[in-house]
XYZ file of C-alpha atoms in Angstrom:
147
model
C -125.588 201.610 -128.565
C -122.746 201.728 -126.166
C -121.105 198.473 -125.194
C -120.348 199.590 -121.843
C -124.195 200.627 -121.456
C -125.487 197.222 -122.354
C -123.005 195.650 -119.970
C -123.807 197.748 -117.108
C -127.754 197.477 -117.888
C -127.224 193.304 -118.030
C -125.163 193.904 -114.715
C -127.970 195.727 -113.020
C -130.753 193.216 -114.260
C -128.564 190.516 -112.698
C -128.690 192.183 -109.367
C -132.466 192.372 -109.646
C -133.270 188.961 -110.911
C -131.261 185.599 -110.589
C -129.783 184.605 -113.959
C -132.185 181.541 -114.050
C -135.189 184.233 -114.065
C -133.374 186.547 -116.582
C -133.062 183.299 -118.808
C -136.811 182.488 -118.366
C -137.670 186.182 -119.244
C -135.328 186.188 -122.578
C -137.124 183.005 -123.668
C -140.966 183.906 -122.821
C -140.266 187.515 -124.494
C -138.740 185.701 -127.634
C -141.153 183.098 -127.751
C -144.879 183.697 -129.368
C -147.118 183.421 -126.476
C -150.156 181.043 -127.016
C -152.972 182.771 -125.022
C -155.067 179.538 -125.113
C -152.185 177.857 -123.293
C -152.003 180.701 -120.863
C -155.776 180.596 -119.953
C -155.715 177.150 -119.322
C -152.560 177.614 -117.168
C -154.174 180.574 -115.267
C -157.278 178.758 -114.736
C -155.814 175.366 -113.203
C -153.606 177.869 -111.232
C -156.952 179.508 -109.625
C -158.535 176.176 -109.417
C -155.549 174.213 -107.935
C -156.185 171.226 -110.136
C -156.718 170.195 -113.711
C -159.913 168.130 -112.782
C -161.657 171.651 -111.376
C -160.126 173.780 -113.997
C -161.838 171.202 -116.827
C -165.405 171.478 -115.251
C -164.829 175.583 -115.385
C -163.438 175.269 -118.996
C -165.966 172.606 -120.046
C -163.040 170.652 -121.790
C -161.530 167.132 -120.713
C -158.694 166.870 -118.256
C -156.704 165.433 -121.077
C -157.207 168.098 -123.212
C -156.068 170.968 -120.327
C -153.260 168.279 -119.404
C -151.799 168.208 -122.869
C -151.665 171.834 -123.489
C -150.114 172.720 -120.253
C -147.316 169.931 -120.862
C -146.832 171.636 -124.228
C -146.810 175.158 -122.802
C -144.124 174.175 -120.100
C -142.234 172.767 -122.908
C -142.159 175.908 -124.925
C -141.384 178.019 -122.056
C -138.694 175.770 -120.606
C -139.804 175.391 -117.231
C -141.925 173.556 -114.987
C -145.103 175.768 -113.907
C -146.676 173.296 -111.590
C -145.351 170.632 -109.003
C -147.836 168.031 -107.539
C -149.000 168.420 -103.900
C -150.988 165.290 -103.259
C -154.094 165.631 -105.671
C -153.473 169.475 -106.052
C -150.998 171.228 -108.267
C -148.827 174.219 -106.837
C -146.948 176.910 -108.466
C -143.399 176.615 -108.861
C -141.292 179.892 -108.461
C -141.593 180.167 -112.439
C -145.324 179.391 -112.160
C -145.878 182.188 -109.960
C -144.057 184.729 -111.806
C -146.332 183.672 -114.867
C -149.341 183.417 -112.818
C -148.773 187.210 -112.061
C -148.384 188.167 -115.784
C -151.522 186.183 -116.697
C -153.334 187.600 -113.733
C -152.717 191.044 -115.101
C -153.218 190.044 -118.664
C -156.751 188.714 -118.140
C -157.916 191.508 -115.834
C -157.217 193.893 -118.704
C -159.245 191.726 -120.770
C -162.135 191.543 -118.686
C -161.795 195.512 -118.202
C -161.595 195.907 -121.776
C -165.094 193.915 -122.491
C -166.717 195.876 -119.896
C -165.553 199.331 -121.318
C -166.581 198.134 -124.802
C -170.158 196.975 -123.563
C -170.924 200.325 -121.541
C -169.139 202.613 -123.775
C -170.980 204.408 -126.450
C -169.825 203.642 -129.831
C -169.616 207.223 -131.127
C -166.471 208.990 -130.736
C -166.471 211.290 -127.696
C -165.298 214.813 -128.487
C -162.947 216.469 -125.836
C -163.292 220.192 -124.949
C -160.665 221.821 -123.374
C -161.222 225.627 -121.938
C -159.048 227.966 -120.146
C -160.827 230.746 -118.214
C -159.096 233.570 -116.747
C -159.203 234.133 -112.974
C -160.944 237.482 -113.757
C -164.015 235.731 -114.945
C -166.283 234.363 -112.214
C -166.854 230.483 -112.354
C -170.496 230.889 -112.413
C -170.403 233.308 -115.395
C -168.008 230.618 -117.177
C -170.154 227.711 -116.147
C -173.389 229.576 -117.674
C -171.249 230.530 -121.102
C -170.133 226.626 -121.492
C -173.519 225.027 -120.422
C -174.861 224.603 -123.983
C -171.481 222.920 -124.659
C -171.715 220.406 -121.746
C -174.994 219.050 -122.944
């Protein structure tokens, strides 16, 4: 790859993201992501506190607190800041939360598809029909294949 291309790509990214966010993205992309940590983070962010998240997850607050601390340490960023008895997301936390939302929504969608989708592999039939053939005739000819 051409060195000028890489330089212009980095400069373009720098215009979109601050250097701090770019460094955060690179650390996250290079580190292996622990989905249990991400799930704890996501639940705490949705609940607003470790205590409420621990009730929902059926684990102790100490477990969640320890896992969140480890997750923040691995990411190299504080993801929460205290706001009274609650926790609020930092800028980095909001970024991670947005990705976590997508990840877990896709996971839920996958579970639904697997539960309601037939296990047999479906066969796709594509048919091209000339404009000269009436649609009603084409449908009658293809009707047995559509059952």
